[in-house]
Coordinates of C-alpha atoms and ligand atoms in Angstrom, one line a residue:
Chain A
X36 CA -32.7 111.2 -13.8
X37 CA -34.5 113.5 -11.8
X38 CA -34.2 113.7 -8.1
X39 CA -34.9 111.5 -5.5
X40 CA -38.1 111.0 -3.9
X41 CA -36.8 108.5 -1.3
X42 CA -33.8 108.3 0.8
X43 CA -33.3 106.0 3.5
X44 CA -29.5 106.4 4.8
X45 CA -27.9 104.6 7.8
X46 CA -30.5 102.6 9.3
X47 CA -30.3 100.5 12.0
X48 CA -32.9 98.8 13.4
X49 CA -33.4 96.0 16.1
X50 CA -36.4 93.6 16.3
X51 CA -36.7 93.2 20.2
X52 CA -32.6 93.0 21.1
X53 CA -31.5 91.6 18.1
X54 CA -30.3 94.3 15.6
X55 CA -31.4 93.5 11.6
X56 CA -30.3 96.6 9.7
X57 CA -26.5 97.4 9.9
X58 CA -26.6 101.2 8.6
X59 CA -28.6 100.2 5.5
X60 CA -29.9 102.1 2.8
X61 CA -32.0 102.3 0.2
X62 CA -32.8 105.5 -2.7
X63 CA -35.9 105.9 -5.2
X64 CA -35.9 108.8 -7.8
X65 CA -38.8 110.6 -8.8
X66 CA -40.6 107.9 -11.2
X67 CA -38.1 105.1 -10.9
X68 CA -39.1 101.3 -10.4
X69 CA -36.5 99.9 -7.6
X70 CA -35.6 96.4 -6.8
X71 CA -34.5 95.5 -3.6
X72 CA -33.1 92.4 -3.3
X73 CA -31.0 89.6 -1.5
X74 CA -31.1 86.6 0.5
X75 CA -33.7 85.6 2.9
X76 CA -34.0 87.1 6.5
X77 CA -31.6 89.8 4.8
X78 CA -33.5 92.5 6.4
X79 CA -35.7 93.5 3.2
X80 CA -38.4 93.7 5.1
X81 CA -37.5 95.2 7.8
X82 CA -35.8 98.1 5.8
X83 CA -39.5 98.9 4.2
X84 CA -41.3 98.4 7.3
X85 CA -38.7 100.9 8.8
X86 CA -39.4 103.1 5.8
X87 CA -43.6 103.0 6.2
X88 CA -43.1 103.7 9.9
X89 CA -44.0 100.5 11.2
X90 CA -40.5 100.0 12.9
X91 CA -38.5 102.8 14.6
X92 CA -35.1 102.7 13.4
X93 CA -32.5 103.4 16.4
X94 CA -30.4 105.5 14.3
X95 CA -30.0 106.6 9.9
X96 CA -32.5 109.0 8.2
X97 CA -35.6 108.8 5.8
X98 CA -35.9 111.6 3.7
X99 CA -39.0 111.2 1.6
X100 CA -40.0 114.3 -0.8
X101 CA -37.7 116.2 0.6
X102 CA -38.8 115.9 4.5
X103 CA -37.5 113.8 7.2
X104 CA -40.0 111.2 7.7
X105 CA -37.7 108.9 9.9
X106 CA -39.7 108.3 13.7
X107 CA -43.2 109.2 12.3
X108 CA -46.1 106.7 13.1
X109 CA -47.3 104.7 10.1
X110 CA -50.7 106.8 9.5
X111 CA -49.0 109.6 9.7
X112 CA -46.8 108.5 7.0
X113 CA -49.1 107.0 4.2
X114 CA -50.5 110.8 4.4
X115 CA -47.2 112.1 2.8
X116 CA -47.5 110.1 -0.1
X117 CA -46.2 106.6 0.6
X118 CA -48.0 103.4 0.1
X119 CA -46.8 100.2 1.3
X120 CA -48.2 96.7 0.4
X121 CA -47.4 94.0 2.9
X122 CA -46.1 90.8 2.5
X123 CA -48.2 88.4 1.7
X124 CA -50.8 91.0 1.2
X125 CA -52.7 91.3 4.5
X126 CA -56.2 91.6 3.7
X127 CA -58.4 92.4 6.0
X128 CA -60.0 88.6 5.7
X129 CA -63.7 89.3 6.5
X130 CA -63.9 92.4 4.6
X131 CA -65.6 92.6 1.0
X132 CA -63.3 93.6 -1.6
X133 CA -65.1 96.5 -2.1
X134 CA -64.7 97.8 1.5
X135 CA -60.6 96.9 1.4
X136 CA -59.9 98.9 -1.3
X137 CA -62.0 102.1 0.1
X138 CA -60.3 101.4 3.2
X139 CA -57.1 102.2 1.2
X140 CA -58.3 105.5 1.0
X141 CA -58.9 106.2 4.5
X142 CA -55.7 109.0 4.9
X143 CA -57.3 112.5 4.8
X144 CA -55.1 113.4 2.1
X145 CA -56.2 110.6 -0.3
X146 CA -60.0 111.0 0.9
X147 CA -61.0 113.9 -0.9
X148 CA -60.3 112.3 -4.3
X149 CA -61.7 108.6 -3.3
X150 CA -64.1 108.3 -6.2
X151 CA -61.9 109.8 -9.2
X152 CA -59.2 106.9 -7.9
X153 CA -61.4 104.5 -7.6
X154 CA -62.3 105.0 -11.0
X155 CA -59.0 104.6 -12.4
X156 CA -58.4 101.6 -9.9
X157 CA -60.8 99.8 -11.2
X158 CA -59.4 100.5 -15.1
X159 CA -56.3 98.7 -13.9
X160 CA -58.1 95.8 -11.8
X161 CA -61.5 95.1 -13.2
X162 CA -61.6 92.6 -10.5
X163 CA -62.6 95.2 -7.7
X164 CA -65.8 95.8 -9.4
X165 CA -66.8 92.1 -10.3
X166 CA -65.6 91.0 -7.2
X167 CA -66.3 93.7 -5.2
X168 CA -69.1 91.9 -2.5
X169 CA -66.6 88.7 -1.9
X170 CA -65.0 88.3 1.8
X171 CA -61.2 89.1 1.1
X172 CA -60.2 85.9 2.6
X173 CA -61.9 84.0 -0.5
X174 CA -60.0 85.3 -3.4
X175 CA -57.2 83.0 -4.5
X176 CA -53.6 84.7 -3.9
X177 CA -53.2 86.1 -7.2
X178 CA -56.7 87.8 -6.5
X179 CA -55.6 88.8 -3.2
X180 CA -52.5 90.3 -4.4
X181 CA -53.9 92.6 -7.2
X182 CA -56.7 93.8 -4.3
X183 CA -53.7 94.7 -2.2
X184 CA -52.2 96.5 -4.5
X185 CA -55.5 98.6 -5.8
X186 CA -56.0 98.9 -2.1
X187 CA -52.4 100.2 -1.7
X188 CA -52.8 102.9 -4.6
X189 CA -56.1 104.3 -3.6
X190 CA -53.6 106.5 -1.1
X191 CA -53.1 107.9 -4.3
X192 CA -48.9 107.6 -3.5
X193 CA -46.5 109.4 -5.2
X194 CA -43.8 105.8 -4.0
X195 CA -45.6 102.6 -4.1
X196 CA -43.7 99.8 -1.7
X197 CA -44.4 96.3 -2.3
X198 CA -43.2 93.4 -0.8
X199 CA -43.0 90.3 -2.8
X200 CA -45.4 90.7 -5.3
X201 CA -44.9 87.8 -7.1
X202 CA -44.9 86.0 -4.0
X203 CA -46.6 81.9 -4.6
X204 CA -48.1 83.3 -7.8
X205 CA -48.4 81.2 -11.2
X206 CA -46.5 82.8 -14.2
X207 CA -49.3 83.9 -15.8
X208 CA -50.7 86.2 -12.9
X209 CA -46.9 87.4 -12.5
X210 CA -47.2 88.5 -15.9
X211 CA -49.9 90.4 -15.3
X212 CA -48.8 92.0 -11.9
X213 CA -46.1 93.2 -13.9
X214 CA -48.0 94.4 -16.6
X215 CA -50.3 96.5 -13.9
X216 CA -46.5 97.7 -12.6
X217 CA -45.5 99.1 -15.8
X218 CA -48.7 101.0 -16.1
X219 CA -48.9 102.1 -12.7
X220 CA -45.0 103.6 -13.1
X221 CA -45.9 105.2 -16.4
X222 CA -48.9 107.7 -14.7
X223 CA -46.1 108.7 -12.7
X224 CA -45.9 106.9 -9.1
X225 CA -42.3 105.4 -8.3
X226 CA -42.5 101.6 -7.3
X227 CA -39.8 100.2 -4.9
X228 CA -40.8 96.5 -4.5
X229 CA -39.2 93.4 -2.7
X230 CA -38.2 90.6 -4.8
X231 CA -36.1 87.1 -4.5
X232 CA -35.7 86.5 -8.3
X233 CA -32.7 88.3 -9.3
X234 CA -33.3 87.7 -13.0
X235 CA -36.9 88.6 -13.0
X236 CA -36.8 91.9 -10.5
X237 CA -34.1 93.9 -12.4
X238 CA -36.1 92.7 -15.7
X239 CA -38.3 95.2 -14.2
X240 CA -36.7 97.8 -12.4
X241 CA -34.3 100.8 -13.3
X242 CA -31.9 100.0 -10.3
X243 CA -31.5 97.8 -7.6
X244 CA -30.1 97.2 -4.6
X245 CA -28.6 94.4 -2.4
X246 CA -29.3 93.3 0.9
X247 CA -27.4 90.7 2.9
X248 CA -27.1 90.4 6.8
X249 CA -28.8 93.7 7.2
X250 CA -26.2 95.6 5.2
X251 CA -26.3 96.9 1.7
X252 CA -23.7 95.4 0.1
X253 CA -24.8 96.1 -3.6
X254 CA -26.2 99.0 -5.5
X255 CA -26.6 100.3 -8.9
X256 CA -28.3 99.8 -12.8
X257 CA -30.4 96.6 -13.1
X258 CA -28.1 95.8 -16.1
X259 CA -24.9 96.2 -14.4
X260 CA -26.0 94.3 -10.8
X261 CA -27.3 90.9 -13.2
X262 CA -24.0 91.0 -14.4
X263 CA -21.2 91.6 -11.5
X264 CA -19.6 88.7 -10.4
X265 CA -20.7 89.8 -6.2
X266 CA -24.3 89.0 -7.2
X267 CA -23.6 85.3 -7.3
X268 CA -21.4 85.8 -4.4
X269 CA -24.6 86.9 -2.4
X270 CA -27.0 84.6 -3.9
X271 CA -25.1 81.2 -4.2
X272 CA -22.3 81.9 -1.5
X273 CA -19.3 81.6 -3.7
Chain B
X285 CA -82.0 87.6 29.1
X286 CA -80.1 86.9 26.1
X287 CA -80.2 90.0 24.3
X288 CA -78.5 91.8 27.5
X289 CA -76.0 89.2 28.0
X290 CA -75.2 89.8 24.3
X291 CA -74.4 93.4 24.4
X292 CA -72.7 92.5 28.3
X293 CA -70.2 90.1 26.1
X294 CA -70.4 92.2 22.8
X295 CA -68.6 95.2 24.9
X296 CA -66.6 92.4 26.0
X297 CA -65.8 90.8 22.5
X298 CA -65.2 94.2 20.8
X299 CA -62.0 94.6 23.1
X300 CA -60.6 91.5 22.9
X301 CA -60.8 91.3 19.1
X302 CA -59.3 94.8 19.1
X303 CA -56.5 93.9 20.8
X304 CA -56.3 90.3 21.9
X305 CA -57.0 90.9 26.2
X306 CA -59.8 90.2 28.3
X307 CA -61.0 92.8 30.4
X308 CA -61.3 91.0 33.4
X309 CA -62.9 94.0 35.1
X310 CA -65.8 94.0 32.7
X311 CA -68.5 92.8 35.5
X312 CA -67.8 95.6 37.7
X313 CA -68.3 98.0 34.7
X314 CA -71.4 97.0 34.6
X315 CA -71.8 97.0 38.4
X316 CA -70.8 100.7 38.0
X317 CA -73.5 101.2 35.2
X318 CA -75.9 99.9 37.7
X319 CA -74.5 101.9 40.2
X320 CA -74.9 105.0 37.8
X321 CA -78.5 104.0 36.9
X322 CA -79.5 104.0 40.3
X323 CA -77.9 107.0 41.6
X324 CA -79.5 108.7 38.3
X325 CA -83.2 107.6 39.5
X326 CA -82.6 108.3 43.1
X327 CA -80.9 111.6 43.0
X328 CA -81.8 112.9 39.5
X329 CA -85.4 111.5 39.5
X330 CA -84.3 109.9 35.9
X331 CA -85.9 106.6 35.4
X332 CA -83.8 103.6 34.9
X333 CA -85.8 103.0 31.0
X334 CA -83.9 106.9 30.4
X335 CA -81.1 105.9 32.2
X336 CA -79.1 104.0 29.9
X337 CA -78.1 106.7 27.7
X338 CA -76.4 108.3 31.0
X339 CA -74.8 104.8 31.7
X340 CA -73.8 104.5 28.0
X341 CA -71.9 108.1 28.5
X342 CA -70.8 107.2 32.2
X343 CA -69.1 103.9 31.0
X344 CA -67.8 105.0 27.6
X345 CA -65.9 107.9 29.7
X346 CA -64.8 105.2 32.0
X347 CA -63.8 102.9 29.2
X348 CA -61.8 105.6 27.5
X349 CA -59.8 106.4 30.5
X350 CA -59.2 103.3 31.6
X351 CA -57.6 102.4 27.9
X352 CA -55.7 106.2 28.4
X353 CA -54.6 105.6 32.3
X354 CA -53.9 101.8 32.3
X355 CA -54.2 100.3 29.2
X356 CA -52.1 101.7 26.9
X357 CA -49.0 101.1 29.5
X358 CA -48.9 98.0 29.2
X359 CA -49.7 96.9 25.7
X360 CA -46.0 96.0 25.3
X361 CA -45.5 94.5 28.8
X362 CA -46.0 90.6 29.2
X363 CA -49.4 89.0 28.9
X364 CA -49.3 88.3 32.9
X365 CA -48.8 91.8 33.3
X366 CA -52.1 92.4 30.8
X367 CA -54.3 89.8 32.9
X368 CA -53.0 91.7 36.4
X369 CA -53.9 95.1 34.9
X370 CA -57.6 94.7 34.6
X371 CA -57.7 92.2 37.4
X372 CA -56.6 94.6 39.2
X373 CA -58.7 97.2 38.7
X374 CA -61.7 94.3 39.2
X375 CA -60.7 94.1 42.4
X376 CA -60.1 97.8 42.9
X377 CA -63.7 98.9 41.5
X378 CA -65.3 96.1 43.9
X379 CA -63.3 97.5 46.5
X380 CA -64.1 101.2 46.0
X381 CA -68.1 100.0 45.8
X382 CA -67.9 98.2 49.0
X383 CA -66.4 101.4 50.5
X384 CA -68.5 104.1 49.0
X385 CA -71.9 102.8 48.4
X386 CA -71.2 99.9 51.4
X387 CA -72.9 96.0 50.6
X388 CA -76.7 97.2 51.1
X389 CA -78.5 95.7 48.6
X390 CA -80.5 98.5 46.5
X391 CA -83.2 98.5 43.6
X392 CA -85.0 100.9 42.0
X393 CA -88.8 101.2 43.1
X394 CA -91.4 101.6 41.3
X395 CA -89.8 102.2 37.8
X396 CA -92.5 103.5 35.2
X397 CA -92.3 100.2 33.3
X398 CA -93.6 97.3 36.2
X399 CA -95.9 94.4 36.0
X400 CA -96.1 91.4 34.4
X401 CA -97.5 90.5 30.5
X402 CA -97.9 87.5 29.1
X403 CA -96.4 85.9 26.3
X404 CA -98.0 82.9 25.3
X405 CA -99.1 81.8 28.6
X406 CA -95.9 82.3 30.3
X407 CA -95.5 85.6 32.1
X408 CA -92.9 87.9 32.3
X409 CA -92.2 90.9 34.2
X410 CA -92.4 94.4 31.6
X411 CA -89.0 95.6 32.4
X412 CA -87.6 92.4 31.3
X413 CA -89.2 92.3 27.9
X414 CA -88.5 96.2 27.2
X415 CA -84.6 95.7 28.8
X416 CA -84.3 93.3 26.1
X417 CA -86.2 94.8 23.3
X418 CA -84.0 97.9 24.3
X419 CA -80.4 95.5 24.5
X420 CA -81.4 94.5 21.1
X421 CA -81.6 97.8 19.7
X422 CA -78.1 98.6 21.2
X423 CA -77.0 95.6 20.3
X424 CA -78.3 96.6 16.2
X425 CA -77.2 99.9 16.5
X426 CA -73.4 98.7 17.3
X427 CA -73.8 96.7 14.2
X428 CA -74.6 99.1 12.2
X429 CA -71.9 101.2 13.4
X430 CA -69.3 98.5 13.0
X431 CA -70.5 97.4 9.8
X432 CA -72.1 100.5 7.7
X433 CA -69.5 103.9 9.5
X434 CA -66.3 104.8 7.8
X435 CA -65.4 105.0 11.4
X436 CA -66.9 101.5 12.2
X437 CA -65.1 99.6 9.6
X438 CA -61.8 101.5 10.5
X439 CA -62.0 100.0 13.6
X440 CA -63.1 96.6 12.5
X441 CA -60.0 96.6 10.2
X442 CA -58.0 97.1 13.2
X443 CA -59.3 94.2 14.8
X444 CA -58.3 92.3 11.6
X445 CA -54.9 93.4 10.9
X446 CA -53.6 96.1 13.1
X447 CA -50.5 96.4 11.0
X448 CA -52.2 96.7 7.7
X449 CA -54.8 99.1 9.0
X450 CA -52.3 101.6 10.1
X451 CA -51.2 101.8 6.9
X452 CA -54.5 103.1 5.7
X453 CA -53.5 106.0 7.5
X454 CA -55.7 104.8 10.2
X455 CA -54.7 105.7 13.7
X456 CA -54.8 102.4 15.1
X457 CA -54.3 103.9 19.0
X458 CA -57.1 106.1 18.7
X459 CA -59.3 103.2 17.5
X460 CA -58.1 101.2 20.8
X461 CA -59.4 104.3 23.0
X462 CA -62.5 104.2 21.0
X463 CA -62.9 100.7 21.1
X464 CA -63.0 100.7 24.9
X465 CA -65.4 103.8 24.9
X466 CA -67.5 101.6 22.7
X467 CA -67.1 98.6 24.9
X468 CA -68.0 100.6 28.2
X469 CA -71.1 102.1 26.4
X470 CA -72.3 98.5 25.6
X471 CA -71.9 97.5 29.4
X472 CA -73.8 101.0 30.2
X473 CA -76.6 100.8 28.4
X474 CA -76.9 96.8 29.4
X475 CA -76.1 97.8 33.3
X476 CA -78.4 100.6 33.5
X477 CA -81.5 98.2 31.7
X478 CA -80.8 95.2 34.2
X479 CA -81.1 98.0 37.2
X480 CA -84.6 98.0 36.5
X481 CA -85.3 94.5 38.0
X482 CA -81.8 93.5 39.4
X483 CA -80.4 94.2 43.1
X484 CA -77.6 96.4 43.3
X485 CA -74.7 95.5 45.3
X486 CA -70.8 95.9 44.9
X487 CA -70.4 92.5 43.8
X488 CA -73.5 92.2 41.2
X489 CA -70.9 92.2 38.5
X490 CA -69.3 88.3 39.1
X491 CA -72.8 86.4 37.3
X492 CA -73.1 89.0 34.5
X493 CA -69.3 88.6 33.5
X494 CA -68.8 84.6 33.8
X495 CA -72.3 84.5 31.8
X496 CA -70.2 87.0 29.5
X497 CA -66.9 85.1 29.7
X498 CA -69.5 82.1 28.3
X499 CA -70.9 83.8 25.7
X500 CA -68.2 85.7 24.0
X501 CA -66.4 82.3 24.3
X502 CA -69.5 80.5 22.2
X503 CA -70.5 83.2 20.1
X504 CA -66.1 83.2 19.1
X505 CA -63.7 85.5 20.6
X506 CA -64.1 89.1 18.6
X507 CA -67.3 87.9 16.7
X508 CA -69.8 90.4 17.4
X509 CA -72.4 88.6 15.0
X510 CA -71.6 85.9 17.1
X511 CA -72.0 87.3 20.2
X512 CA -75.7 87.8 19.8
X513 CA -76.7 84.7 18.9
X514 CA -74.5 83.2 21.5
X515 CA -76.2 85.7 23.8
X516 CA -79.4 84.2 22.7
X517 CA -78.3 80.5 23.3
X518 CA -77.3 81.5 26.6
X519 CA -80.3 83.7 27.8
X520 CA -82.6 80.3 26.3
X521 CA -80.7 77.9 28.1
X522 CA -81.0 79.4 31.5
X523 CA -84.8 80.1 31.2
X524 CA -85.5 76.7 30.0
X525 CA -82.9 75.4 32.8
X526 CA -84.4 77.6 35.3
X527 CA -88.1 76.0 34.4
X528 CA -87.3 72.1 34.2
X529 CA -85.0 72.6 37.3
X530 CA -84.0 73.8 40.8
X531 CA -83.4 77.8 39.8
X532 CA -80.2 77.6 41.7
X533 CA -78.6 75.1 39.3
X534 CA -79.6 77.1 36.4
X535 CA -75.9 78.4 35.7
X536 CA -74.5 75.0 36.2
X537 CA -76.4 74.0 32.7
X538 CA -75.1 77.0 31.3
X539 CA -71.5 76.2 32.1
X540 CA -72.1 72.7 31.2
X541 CA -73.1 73.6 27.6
X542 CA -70.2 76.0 27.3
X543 CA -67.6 73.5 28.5
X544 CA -69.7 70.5 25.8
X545 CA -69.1 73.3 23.1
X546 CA -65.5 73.9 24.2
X547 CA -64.5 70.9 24.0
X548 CA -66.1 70.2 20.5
X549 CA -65.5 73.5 18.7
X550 CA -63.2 75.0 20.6
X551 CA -63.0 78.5 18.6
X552 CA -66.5 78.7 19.2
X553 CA -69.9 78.0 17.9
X554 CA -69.7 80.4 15.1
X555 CA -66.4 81.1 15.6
X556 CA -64.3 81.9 12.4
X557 CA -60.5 80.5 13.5
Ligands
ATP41 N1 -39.9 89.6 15.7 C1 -38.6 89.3 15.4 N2 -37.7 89.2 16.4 C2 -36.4 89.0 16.2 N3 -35.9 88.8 15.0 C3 -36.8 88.8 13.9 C4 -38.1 89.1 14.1 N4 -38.7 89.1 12.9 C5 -37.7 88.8 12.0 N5 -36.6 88.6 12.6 C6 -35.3 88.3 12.0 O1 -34.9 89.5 11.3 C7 -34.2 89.1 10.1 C8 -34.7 89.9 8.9 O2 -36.0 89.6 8.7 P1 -36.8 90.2 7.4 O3 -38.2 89.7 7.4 O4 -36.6 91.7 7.3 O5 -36.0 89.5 6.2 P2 -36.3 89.5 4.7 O6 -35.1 89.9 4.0 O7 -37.6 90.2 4.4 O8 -36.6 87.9 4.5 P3 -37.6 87.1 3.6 O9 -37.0 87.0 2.2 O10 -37.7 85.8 4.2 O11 -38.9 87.8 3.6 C9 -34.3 87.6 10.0 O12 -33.0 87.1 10.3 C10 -35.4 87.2 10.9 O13 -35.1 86.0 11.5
MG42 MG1 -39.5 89.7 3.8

């Protein structure tokens, strides 16, 4: 494997007084799809919102491409090559399609090459062309998702973040979403994404790692985490 | 009427869908704009029709720094804390008014635009119709901003999702300092059109902003769409109620449609939530 493009190390973070992350971490190599995983109100969330620069972390280090990112403000961040997509895609609601995704491209870094990604955007989701005059908010959540994501990789990211992507979707659009994944990891960009289903996330990714109570209690191969005995320990509590 | 009272409460509406707080000080901007208007006739020798560019600089600068000097400090404080802020600094620009400028009463004589037309058999005064034709044009040119600048929808996208957009890359506190400019320039341009035909006095500001409180309210809270035809439906019903009755109850009609619509839609007449 080649070296690592992320490294988060040591984080804790509080959410008003209460403290969520317990010196977590999280690593990505260059090109590698990541699942992060575990139970909810784990702190999964939190650890990528940390990691985007939406949260501050009190203490613990975020090294992207080799640089310490840790304490930077979010649009400051996406400018270094780091793309995150929400939970529960956030939209901007009375936006066209067609305005989200340019939107997505609003970094000065990712600017200068709008149209040339937008063109191969659109090869992946034909949907932001057909759809590309409807208000966000009326696109059904499988719609909505695949927006979010094209929106997410018009920063033109070298690590992609998603949270929940299969989030309330029917198997066939999950299907797809992870058909769009595979693609989008083969040009290159390393995916870390958020993801209850044990089974299905390390069907998908390299690695993965495991959250509970804010700690990362589990790390390692996808093959070898579906099959260690603590998995169930996390997941069904004996 | 209504097209000023819609860019009043589109300045209005702009910041509270930016960030979710009234700027309770919002009628003394515009008592300032009026202030600036008038001190721009009298002491420049520009005319009031000329002036509201100058009050559309004056008030952005005063938007920006009150978003830079108060604003921002208290973003994370309690809402109470948020209401006190700009009620505060209501009471302190009133205050400051009465003690520079004292409570005389002033008004711009003989502006170039004067006298009366008429429009279908009803006449109005000239700097009424050109204050509105001119509020529209403000009022289309914000639009056009908001809807049609990379700039414009960066800062509508904030109003939306503040999260999200700063993942854009967006600078979501810059678009908070702009967003007040923007919201002073509205008041501005709308305060330095009503000096034309309006006394000046420190407390000018109260009618303007509760007719602006009424309007953002019906047109739905961060709607700027909204706001204009709200602006209209206000601007209507206080000609019409100033016709069939006593003048001085003309607001009380006003008030009594806002609290009907309230009551029946409460997230406004074209409100989206
Ligand atoms: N604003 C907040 N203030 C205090 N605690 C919060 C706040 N938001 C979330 N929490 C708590 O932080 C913990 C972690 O939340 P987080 O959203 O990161 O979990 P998660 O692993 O993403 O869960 P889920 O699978 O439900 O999305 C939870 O226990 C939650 O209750
Ligand atoms: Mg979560």
């Amino acid at each position: 494997m080649a070296g690592l493009i992320l490294e988060a190390r040591g984080l804790d973070v509080l959410l008003e007084d209460y403290q969520v992350l317990w010196g977590a971490h999280v690593d990505v190599g260059e090109g590698e799809i990541v699942a992060l995983l575990g139970p909810n109100g784990a702190g999964k969330s939190t650890l990528m919102n940390t990691i985007s620069g939406l949260l501050r972390p009190r203490g613990g280090e975020v090294v992207f491409a080799g640089r310490s990112i840790a304490g930077l403000r979010a649009h400051r961040i996406v400018r270094e090559g780091v793309s995150h997509v929400l939970e529960r895609r956030r939209l901007f609601p009375y936006l066209t399609v067609r305005q989200n995704v340019l939107l997505g491209a609003y970094n000065p870094a990712a600017r200068a090459g709008r149209d040339e990604q937008l063109r191969r955007v659109t090869e992946l989701f034909p949907l932001i062309e057909s759809r590309a005059n409807q208000l966000a908010h009326t696109l059904s959540g499988g719609e909505q998702q695949m927006v979010a994501i094209a929106r997410g990789l018009m920063a033109r990211p070298r690590l992609l973040m998603i949270d929940e992507p299969f989030l309330g979707l029917a198997p066939r659009i999950v299907d797809q979403i992870v058909g769009v994944m595979a693609r989008i990891n083969a040009d290159g960009v390393a995916i870390l994404f958020i993801e209850q289903n044990v089974e299905r996330a390390l069907g998908i990714a390299h690695r993965g790692f495991v959250l509970e109570s804010g700690r990362t209690v589990l790390e390692g191969r996808a093959a070898d985490i579906v099959r260690s005995p603590e998995i169930r320990k996390v997941f069904l509590g004996g | 009427m209504g097209f000023v009272y819609a860019l009043v409460a589109a300045g209005l509406s702009l910041i509270f869908g930016l960030m979710e707080l009234v700027n309770f000080a919002h009628g003394e901007f515009l008592m300032i704009a009026m202030y600036v208007a008038f001190f721009g006739w009298s002491l420049g020798g520009i005319d009031p029709v000329l002036g509201a560019p100058l009050g559309a600089v004056a008030l952005a600068a005063l938007g920006w720094a009150t978003y830079h000097g108060v604003i921002r400090h208290i973003l994370s404080g309690p809402m109470l804390a948020q209401i006190f802020a700009t009620f505060g600094l209501a009471v302190f620009l009133r205050n400051m008014a009465h003690f520079v400028w004292g409570v005389d009463f002033r008004t711009v004589q003989d502006p170039w635009l004067s006298g009366r037309v008429s429009l279908g058999g009803v006449f109005v005064g000239l700097p009424q119709i050109s204050a509105s034709v001119a509020a529209f044009g403000a009022f289309l040119a914000l639009y056009l901003f908001l809807s049609r600048t990379e700039t414009g929808l960066a800062l509508t996208a904030t109003a939306q999702d503040r999260q999200a957009a700063s993942l854009m890359g967006i600078d979501t506190e810059r678009m908070f300092a702009l967003g007040w400019a923007i919201g002073g320039a509205c008041v501005g341009v709308a305060g330095a059109l009503v000096a034309m035909f309006f006394y000046i006095y420190p407390d000018v500001g109260g009618t303007f902003a509760l007719l602006a409180y009424v309007t953002v309210a019906l047109g739905g809270f961060g709607n700027v769409p909204g706001t204009l035809a709200a602006g209209v439906v206000v601007g209507l019903v206080e000609a019409l109620a100033g016709l069939l009755i006593p003048p001085a109850f003309k607001y009380s009609v006003v008030f009594l449609l806002y609290l009907a619509v309230v009551l029946w839609r409460p997230q406004g007449l074209f409100g989206r939530f």
